[in-house]
Amino acid sequence: MTPGAPSPERGVWVSRWGFVLAAAGSAVGLGNIWRFPYIVGENGGGAFVLVYLLCIVFLGLPILVAELGMGRSVQRTPVGAFQLLAGRRSAWVGLGWLGVAVGFLLLSFYSVVAGWMLRYAFLAVSGALSRGGVAEVQQTFGTIAGDGAGSVAGALVFIGLNVAMVGAGIQRGVERWSRILMPALLVLLLGLIGYATTLDGFAVGVAFLFRFDLGALDRGGLLEALGHAFFTLSVGLGGMLTYGSYLPGRSGVVENAVAIVLLDTVVAMLSCLLVFPLAFTFGLPPSEGPGLIFVSLPMAFAQMPAGGFVGAVFFVLLICAALTSGLSMLELAASYFIDERGWTRRQAVTRVGGIIAVLALPCALTGSTEVFGSGFEALVGRSYFDFLVDLVTNWLTPLGGLGFALFVGWRLGPGVRRGQFDEGAPEAVYRGWLAVLRFLAPPAIVLIFLRGIGLL
């Protein structure tokens, strides 16, 4: 491959909506289905939602536009993009390397969680989840998380699915499967909400979601809204830059970014309309967190008529969400070797998938071995799995987002930066976007970082 030339293995999005569904799938992930409802639940409902929507418009959307625009303009993935724009020896290139590293690390623990969901889906489909009593269901998560061999197998299956899909290419792999998985996710979600309307707690759940109680929203809630608006769109790590690099040169960045944000927000709100009625019907606290998905809701499924079927549909929904995010993580990690090393897509995806599988082993074995569980916790104060999640979400992701906002806002020349924005956009819109990147996004991301490491 000629240095500086795009790889013939890159590909391009066939349609605008194929790209939007793929990028929205990357953003939606598991966080919008299990995390968003519980942070809404613990921060007062509707008042939190309003603040979150403001944060996503004035923080998440501008950074997303910047990342997509940078990818579209240079037609390269993170490392190559920063090398072209800042120089091969510039310190800014470290942001590209950071994105590649996070792609490996993120999928290594994400695959373990997705593997647990595969196990839950199997138990639900087989009827085992609904046949057991409440006590048995309550113990299921501990059994699954503590089963090292099962956790490894589940993670490997999930990684294998991603390798098969991403290895087929952008058009025949990532785009094709995104056009299948995202509509399937929406259909399953709407179907479950239809079921939720028949439950006694539906009206209470809807009222809770749209209740406007400013008194329940403290400083912690404001920072939580700010943080989720940043994390939910998968910005700051280079994944959206990578997806943007497959856009045709004249594709509208702003309109695509708005569509991605809208779809991501719709899924988050619909998830609340599912989780809250289930929680209130069966007396579950809506602010319970991850335990709501792995313990409390399966307990509810065990008590309801047709609970086995409903539980199976629910966990298939979660797997669809996990896969759409997994595709972008693997593409982010593999794209460097395609663009910069000249590997074929099949070589890059297979080798990167193998490395991620090895990295996933300590995460999968955290609950079953002392080395990565209690032994690791004795050294650093937490298990290996929790340490890696904390490293990626509270340290590396904000660092990448901050660096990206500073690079586009201050380092790029005005001509280059304006060229990355939509040509037909009004000048006032461009200037507002630039002001956010320069003066609003950096301090906001610093606040997110300080909260993540426990200093706020």
Short mmCIF file of C-alpha atoms in Angstrom, two decimals, residues 32-373:
data_model
loop_
_atom_site.label_atom_id
_atom_site.label_comp_id
_atom_site.label_asym_id
_atom_site.label_seq_id
_atom_site.Cartn_x
_atom_site.Cartn_y
_atom_site.Cartn_z
CA ASN A 32 -29.14 2.91 27.22
CA ILE A 33 -31.15 -0.17 28.15
CA TRP A 34 -29.90 -0.91 31.65
CA ARG A 35 -27.95 2.16 32.78
CA PHE A 36 -30.13 5.03 31.61
CA PRO A 37 -33.31 3.81 33.39
CA TYR A 38 -31.55 3.39 36.72
CA ILE A 39 -29.79 6.78 36.65
CA VAL A 40 -33.14 8.36 35.78
CA GLY A 41 -34.64 6.41 38.67
CA GLU A 42 -32.09 7.57 41.23
CA ASN A 43 -32.15 11.22 40.11
CA GLY A 44 -35.80 12.18 40.18
CA GLY A 45 -37.26 11.15 36.83
CA GLY A 46 -38.37 13.88 34.44
CA ALA A 47 -36.18 16.69 35.79
CA PHE A 48 -33.10 14.57 35.17
CA VAL A 49 -34.30 13.70 31.66
CA LEU A 50 -34.67 17.39 30.79
CA VAL A 51 -31.15 18.21 32.01
CA TYR A 52 -29.79 15.17 30.16
CA LEU A 53 -31.43 16.28 26.89
CA LEU A 54 -29.88 19.75 27.26
CA CYS A 55 -26.47 18.19 27.92
CA ILE A 56 -26.66 15.90 24.91
CA VAL A 57 -27.60 18.81 22.62
CA PHE A 58 -24.94 21.21 23.92
CA LEU A 59 -22.13 18.72 24.64
CA GLY A 60 -22.60 15.32 23.04
CA LEU A 61 -23.88 16.49 19.66
CA PRO A 62 -21.09 19.05 18.96
CA ILE A 63 -18.35 16.52 19.80
CA LEU A 64 -20.07 13.90 17.64
CA VAL A 65 -20.20 16.37 14.71
CA ALA A 66 -16.48 17.10 15.18
CA GLU A 67 -15.54 13.43 15.23
CA LEU A 68 -17.64 12.47 12.21
CA GLY A 69 -16.44 15.52 10.28
CA MET A 70 -12.79 14.75 10.94
CA GLY A 71 -13.21 11.16 9.79
CA ARG A 72 -15.11 12.14 6.64
CA SER A 73 -12.57 14.80 5.65
CA VAL A 74 -9.40 12.69 5.92
CA GLN A 75 -10.91 9.25 5.10
CA ARG A 76 -8.61 7.64 7.65
CA THR A 77 -9.01 6.07 11.06
CA PRO A 78 -7.68 7.67 14.28
CA VAL A 79 -3.91 7.15 14.07
CA GLY A 80 -3.71 8.04 10.38
CA ALA A 81 -6.08 10.98 10.80
CA PHE A 82 -3.96 12.62 13.50
CA GLN A 83 -0.77 11.89 11.55
CA LEU A 84 -2.16 13.62 8.46
CA LEU A 85 -3.51 16.63 10.34
CA ALA A 86 -0.83 17.14 13.00
CA GLY A 87 2.28 15.43 11.61
CA ARG A 88 3.57 11.89 12.05
CA ARG A 89 5.73 12.77 15.07
CA SER A 90 3.21 15.04 16.79
CA ALA A 91 2.14 14.25 20.35
CA TRP A 92 -1.45 14.56 19.12
CA VAL A 93 -1.02 11.20 17.36
CA GLY A 94 -1.14 9.70 20.85
CA LEU A 95 -4.89 10.34 20.83
CA GLY A 96 -5.20 8.01 17.85
CA TRP A 97 -3.18 5.33 19.62
CA LEU A 98 -5.33 5.81 22.72
CA GLY A 99 -8.44 5.07 20.67
CA VAL A 100 -6.95 1.87 19.25
CA ALA A 101 -5.88 0.70 22.72
CA VAL A 102 -9.31 1.40 24.19
CA GLY A 103 -10.94 -0.57 21.35
CA PHE A 104 -9.01 -3.64 22.53
CA LEU A 105 -9.64 -3.09 26.25
CA LEU A 106 -13.29 -2.12 25.97
CA LEU A 107 -14.31 -5.15 23.94
CA SER A 108 -12.33 -7.45 26.25
CA PHE A 109 -14.64 -6.78 29.23
CA TYR A 110 -17.75 -5.93 27.20
CA SER A 111 -17.61 -9.40 25.65
CA VAL A 112 -17.75 -10.99 29.11
CA VAL A 113 -20.92 -9.07 30.05
CA ALA A 114 -22.45 -9.95 26.68
CA GLY A 115 -21.52 -13.58 27.29
CA TRP A 116 -23.45 -13.52 30.56
CA MET A 117 -26.46 -12.25 28.62
CA LEU A 118 -26.11 -15.11 26.16
CA ARG A 119 -26.27 -17.49 29.14
CA TYR A 120 -29.37 -15.73 30.50
CA ALA A 121 -31.04 -15.84 27.08
CA PHE A 122 -30.38 -19.59 26.87
CA LEU A 123 -31.80 -20.15 30.36
CA ALA A 124 -34.88 -18.10 29.48
CA VAL A 125 -35.47 -19.86 26.14
CA SER A 126 -35.03 -23.29 27.75
CA GLY A 127 -37.51 -22.35 30.47
CA ALA A 128 -35.00 -22.82 33.29
CA LEU A 129 -35.24 -19.18 34.32
CA SER A 130 -39.01 -19.29 34.78
CA ARG A 131 -39.17 -22.79 36.32
CA GLY A 132 -36.92 -21.86 39.22
CA GLY A 133 -38.31 -20.10 42.24
CA VAL A 134 -37.38 -16.58 43.27
CA ALA A 135 -34.55 -17.83 45.49
CA GLU A 136 -33.03 -19.88 42.66
CA VAL A 137 -33.26 -16.99 40.20
CA GLN A 138 -31.67 -14.67 42.75
CA GLN A 139 -28.62 -16.94 42.88
CA THR A 140 -28.33 -17.29 39.10
CA PHE A 141 -26.08 -14.29 38.51
CA GLY A 142 -23.57 -15.35 41.16
CA THR A 143 -23.50 -18.82 39.63
CA ILE A 144 -22.94 -17.49 36.09
CA ALA A 145 -20.34 -14.87 37.06
CA GLY A 146 -18.50 -17.44 39.18
CA ASP A 147 -18.39 -20.01 36.38
CA GLY A 148 -15.01 -19.26 34.80
CA ALA A 149 -15.29 -21.77 31.97
CA GLY A 150 -18.81 -20.62 31.13
CA SER A 151 -17.79 -16.95 31.19
CA VAL A 152 -14.85 -17.66 28.88
CA ALA A 153 -17.08 -19.61 26.50
CA GLY A 154 -19.72 -16.86 26.42
CA ALA A 155 -17.12 -14.17 25.74
CA LEU A 156 -15.53 -16.23 22.96
CA VAL A 157 -18.90 -16.80 21.29
CA PHE A 158 -19.64 -13.07 21.38
CA ILE A 159 -16.19 -12.16 20.02
CA GLY A 160 -16.59 -14.82 17.32
CA LEU A 161 -19.92 -13.32 16.22
CA ASN A 162 -18.31 -9.88 15.96
CA VAL A 163 -15.33 -11.25 14.01
CA ALA A 164 -17.66 -12.94 11.51
CA MET A 165 -19.75 -9.79 11.00
CA VAL A 166 -16.93 -7.23 10.85
CA GLY A 167 -14.75 -9.53 8.75
CA ALA A 168 -17.34 -9.43 5.97
CA GLY A 169 -16.57 -5.74 5.37
CA ILE A 170 -18.31 -2.40 5.86
CA GLN A 171 -21.12 -2.94 3.34
CA ARG A 172 -21.66 -6.71 3.64
CA GLY A 173 -20.75 -6.90 7.31
CA VAL A 174 -21.12 -3.89 9.60
CA GLU A 175 -23.79 -2.06 7.57
CA ARG A 176 -25.75 -5.17 6.67
CA TRP A 177 -25.92 -6.44 10.23
CA SER A 178 -26.68 -3.00 11.63
CA ARG A 179 -29.65 -2.80 9.26
CA ILE A 180 -30.86 -6.10 10.75
CA LEU A 181 -29.98 -5.72 14.43
CA MET A 182 -31.14 -2.14 15.03
CA PRO A 183 -34.66 -2.63 13.59
CA ALA A 184 -34.84 -5.94 15.47
CA LEU A 185 -33.88 -4.14 18.68
CA LEU A 186 -36.60 -1.52 18.14
CA VAL A 187 -39.25 -4.13 17.28
CA LEU A 188 -38.42 -6.22 20.36
CA LEU A 189 -38.37 -3.13 22.57
CA LEU A 190 -41.74 -1.91 21.29
CA GLY A 191 -43.19 -5.40 21.66
CA LEU A 192 -42.08 -5.60 25.29
CA ILE A 193 -43.47 -2.11 25.95
CA GLY A 194 -46.77 -3.32 24.48
CA TYR A 195 -46.72 -6.10 27.06
CA ALA A 196 -45.77 -3.60 29.78
CA THR A 197 -48.92 -1.57 29.05
CA THR A 198 -50.94 -4.50 30.44
CA LEU A 199 -49.16 -4.40 33.80
CA ASP A 200 -50.54 -2.68 36.89
CA GLY A 201 -47.42 -0.55 37.25
CA PHE A 202 -47.45 0.94 33.74
CA ALA A 203 -49.24 4.18 34.64
CA VAL A 204 -47.07 4.63 37.73
CA GLY A 205 -43.92 4.01 35.68
CA VAL A 206 -44.90 6.57 33.03
CA ALA A 207 -45.77 9.11 35.71
CA PHE A 208 -42.39 8.54 37.36
CA LEU A 209 -40.54 9.04 34.07
CA PHE A 210 -42.23 12.35 33.33
CA ARG A 211 -42.47 13.61 36.91
CA PHE A 212 -40.68 16.95 37.14
CA ASP A 213 -39.12 17.13 40.61
CA LEU A 214 -36.22 19.57 40.67
CA GLY A 215 -35.82 18.96 44.39
CA ALA A 216 -34.69 15.39 43.68
CA LEU A 217 -31.94 16.59 41.33
CA ASP A 218 -28.77 17.53 43.24
CA ARG A 219 -25.24 18.31 42.06
CA GLY A 220 -24.50 14.62 41.67
CA GLY A 221 -27.52 14.24 39.39
CA LEU A 222 -26.41 17.15 37.22
CA LEU A 223 -22.96 15.62 36.81
CA GLU A 224 -24.54 12.23 36.09
CA ALA A 225 -26.62 13.78 33.29
CA LEU A 226 -23.52 15.48 31.90
CA GLY A 227 -21.52 12.26 32.04
CA HIS A 228 -24.15 10.08 30.39
CA ALA A 229 -24.63 12.65 27.61
CA PHE A 230 -20.91 12.28 26.90
CA PHE A 231 -20.59 8.50 27.23
CA THR A 232 -23.81 7.48 25.47
CA LEU A 233 -22.69 8.65 22.02
CA SER A 234 -19.39 6.73 22.06
CA VAL A 235 -17.45 9.93 21.38
CA GLY A 236 -13.87 10.75 22.27
CA LEU A 237 -12.31 7.38 21.48
CA GLY A 238 -12.21 7.40 17.70
CA GLY A 239 -15.02 4.94 17.02
CA MET A 240 -17.25 7.59 15.48
CA LEU A 241 -14.24 9.05 13.63
CA THR A 242 -13.67 5.58 12.15
CA TYR A 243 -17.31 5.24 11.08
CA GLY A 244 -17.20 8.81 9.70
CA SER A 245 -14.15 7.92 7.60
CA TYR A 246 -16.32 5.54 5.55
CA LEU A 247 -18.73 8.35 4.59
CA PRO A 248 -18.65 9.71 1.04
CA GLY A 249 -16.94 13.12 0.89
CA ARG A 250 -20.10 15.22 0.50
CA SER A 251 -22.26 13.46 3.11
CA GLY A 252 -23.95 15.83 5.56
CA VAL A 253 -22.28 15.47 8.94
CA VAL A 254 -24.67 17.61 11.00
CA GLU A 255 -27.87 15.98 9.77
CA ASN A 256 -26.40 12.51 10.26
CA ALA A 257 -25.24 13.41 13.77
CA VAL A 258 -28.70 14.73 14.66
CA ALA A 259 -30.30 11.49 13.40
CA ILE A 260 -27.88 9.42 15.49
CA VAL A 261 -28.62 11.46 18.62
CA LEU A 262 -32.38 11.22 18.07
CA LEU A 263 -32.29 7.45 17.61
CA ASP A 264 -30.05 6.98 20.63
CA THR A 265 -32.36 9.14 22.77
CA VAL A 266 -35.50 7.37 21.55
CA VAL A 267 -34.08 3.98 22.58
CA ALA A 268 -33.10 5.37 26.00
CA MET A 269 -36.58 6.75 26.64
CA LEU A 270 -38.31 3.59 25.37
CA SER A 271 -36.12 1.55 27.71
CA CYS A 272 -37.50 3.56 30.63
CA LEU A 273 -41.04 2.83 29.44
CA LEU A 274 -40.19 -0.87 29.68
CA VAL A 275 -38.09 -1.04 32.85
CA PHE A 276 -40.13 1.29 35.09
CA PRO A 277 -43.50 -0.50 34.65
CA LEU A 278 -41.80 -3.84 35.35
CA ALA A 279 -40.08 -2.38 38.41
CA PHE A 280 -43.22 -0.82 39.89
CA THR A 281 -45.43 -3.82 39.13
CA PHE A 282 -43.17 -6.23 40.99
CA GLY A 283 -42.01 -3.87 43.73
CA LEU A 284 -38.46 -3.40 42.44
CA PRO A 285 -36.54 -0.18 43.13
CA PRO A 286 -36.09 1.61 39.76
CA SER A 287 -32.70 2.93 40.91
CA GLU A 288 -31.18 -0.48 41.61
CA GLY A 289 -28.55 -0.41 38.85
CA PRO A 290 -26.98 -3.42 37.09
CA GLY A 291 -28.61 -5.78 39.57
CA LEU A 292 -31.96 -4.75 38.08
CA ILE A 293 -31.05 -6.55 34.83
CA PHE A 294 -29.27 -9.61 36.20
CA VAL A 295 -31.20 -10.25 39.42
CA SER A 296 -34.41 -8.29 39.93
CA LEU A 297 -35.95 -8.46 36.46
CA PRO A 298 -35.27 -12.22 36.12
CA MET A 299 -37.00 -12.60 39.51
CA ALA A 300 -39.95 -10.67 38.07
CA PHE A 301 -39.98 -12.87 34.95
CA ALA A 302 -40.12 -15.94 37.21
CA GLN A 303 -43.32 -14.60 38.82
CA MET A 304 -45.24 -13.40 35.75
CA PRO A 305 -47.42 -15.36 33.32
CA ALA A 306 -45.43 -16.25 30.18
CA GLY A 307 -42.37 -15.02 32.05
CA GLY A 308 -40.07 -17.43 30.24
CA PHE A 309 -41.04 -16.01 26.85
CA VAL A 310 -40.87 -12.39 28.02
CA GLY A 311 -37.48 -13.00 29.63
CA ALA A 312 -36.15 -14.64 26.48
CA VAL A 313 -37.25 -11.70 24.32
CA PHE A 314 -35.74 -9.26 26.81
CA PHE A 315 -32.31 -10.89 26.80
CA VAL A 316 -32.32 -11.28 23.01
CA LEU A 317 -32.99 -7.52 22.94
CA LEU A 318 -29.92 -6.95 25.12
CA ILE A 319 -27.79 -9.18 22.88
CA CYS A 320 -28.85 -7.17 19.81
CA ALA A 321 -27.80 -3.99 21.63
CA ALA A 322 -24.49 -5.54 22.68
CA LEU A 323 -23.69 -6.70 19.14
CA THR A 324 -24.32 -3.30 17.56
CA SER A 325 -21.79 -1.77 19.96
CA GLY A 326 -19.36 -4.66 19.67
CA LEU A 327 -19.14 -4.16 15.91
CA SER A 328 -17.86 -0.61 16.33
CA MET A 329 -15.32 -1.60 19.01
CA LEU A 330 -13.82 -4.32 16.83
CA GLU A 331 -13.85 -2.07 13.76
CA LEU A 332 -12.03 0.65 15.71
CA ALA A 333 -9.27 -1.74 16.79
CA ALA A 334 -8.92 -3.55 13.46
CA SER A 335 -9.11 -0.49 11.21
CA TYR A 336 -5.64 0.69 12.25
CA PHE A 337 -4.04 -2.46 10.83
CA ILE A 338 -6.10 -2.18 7.64
CA ASP A 339 -5.31 1.50 7.06
CA GLU A 340 -1.77 1.82 8.37
CA ARG A 341 -0.30 -1.69 8.07
CA GLY A 342 -1.89 -2.80 4.82
CA TRP A 343 -3.41 -5.96 6.25
CA THR A 344 -6.43 -7.46 4.54
CA ARG A 345 -9.67 -7.02 6.45
CA ARG A 346 -9.88 -10.74 7.17
CA GLN A 347 -6.32 -10.79 8.55
CA ALA A 348 -6.86 -7.70 10.69
CA VAL A 349 -10.21 -8.74 12.13
CA THR A 350 -9.14 -12.33 12.85
CA ARG A 351 -5.86 -11.36 14.51
CA VAL A 352 -7.36 -8.50 16.51
CA GLY A 353 -10.25 -10.75 17.56
CA GLY A 354 -7.72 -13.31 18.79
CA ILE A 355 -5.85 -10.70 20.85
CA ILE A 356 -9.13 -9.45 22.35
CA ALA A 357 -10.07 -13.03 23.23
CA VAL A 358 -6.81 -13.38 25.17
CA LEU A 359 -7.39 -10.04 26.91
CA ALA A 360 -10.92 -11.18 27.84
CA LEU A 361 -9.65 -14.21 29.77
CA PRO A 362 -8.69 -12.35 32.99
CA CYS A 363 -12.05 -10.53 32.93
CA ALA A 364 -13.96 -13.78 32.47
CA LEU A 365 -12.00 -15.49 35.26
CA THR A 366 -12.38 -12.66 37.80
CA GLY A 367 -15.28 -14.35 39.58
CA SER A 368 -13.74 -17.82 39.68
CA THR A 369 -10.03 -17.34 40.45
CA GLU A 370 -8.18 -15.59 43.26
CA VAL A 371 -5.52 -14.27 40.88
CA PHE A 372 -7.89 -11.90 39.07
CA GLY A 373 -10.51 -11.67 41.83
#
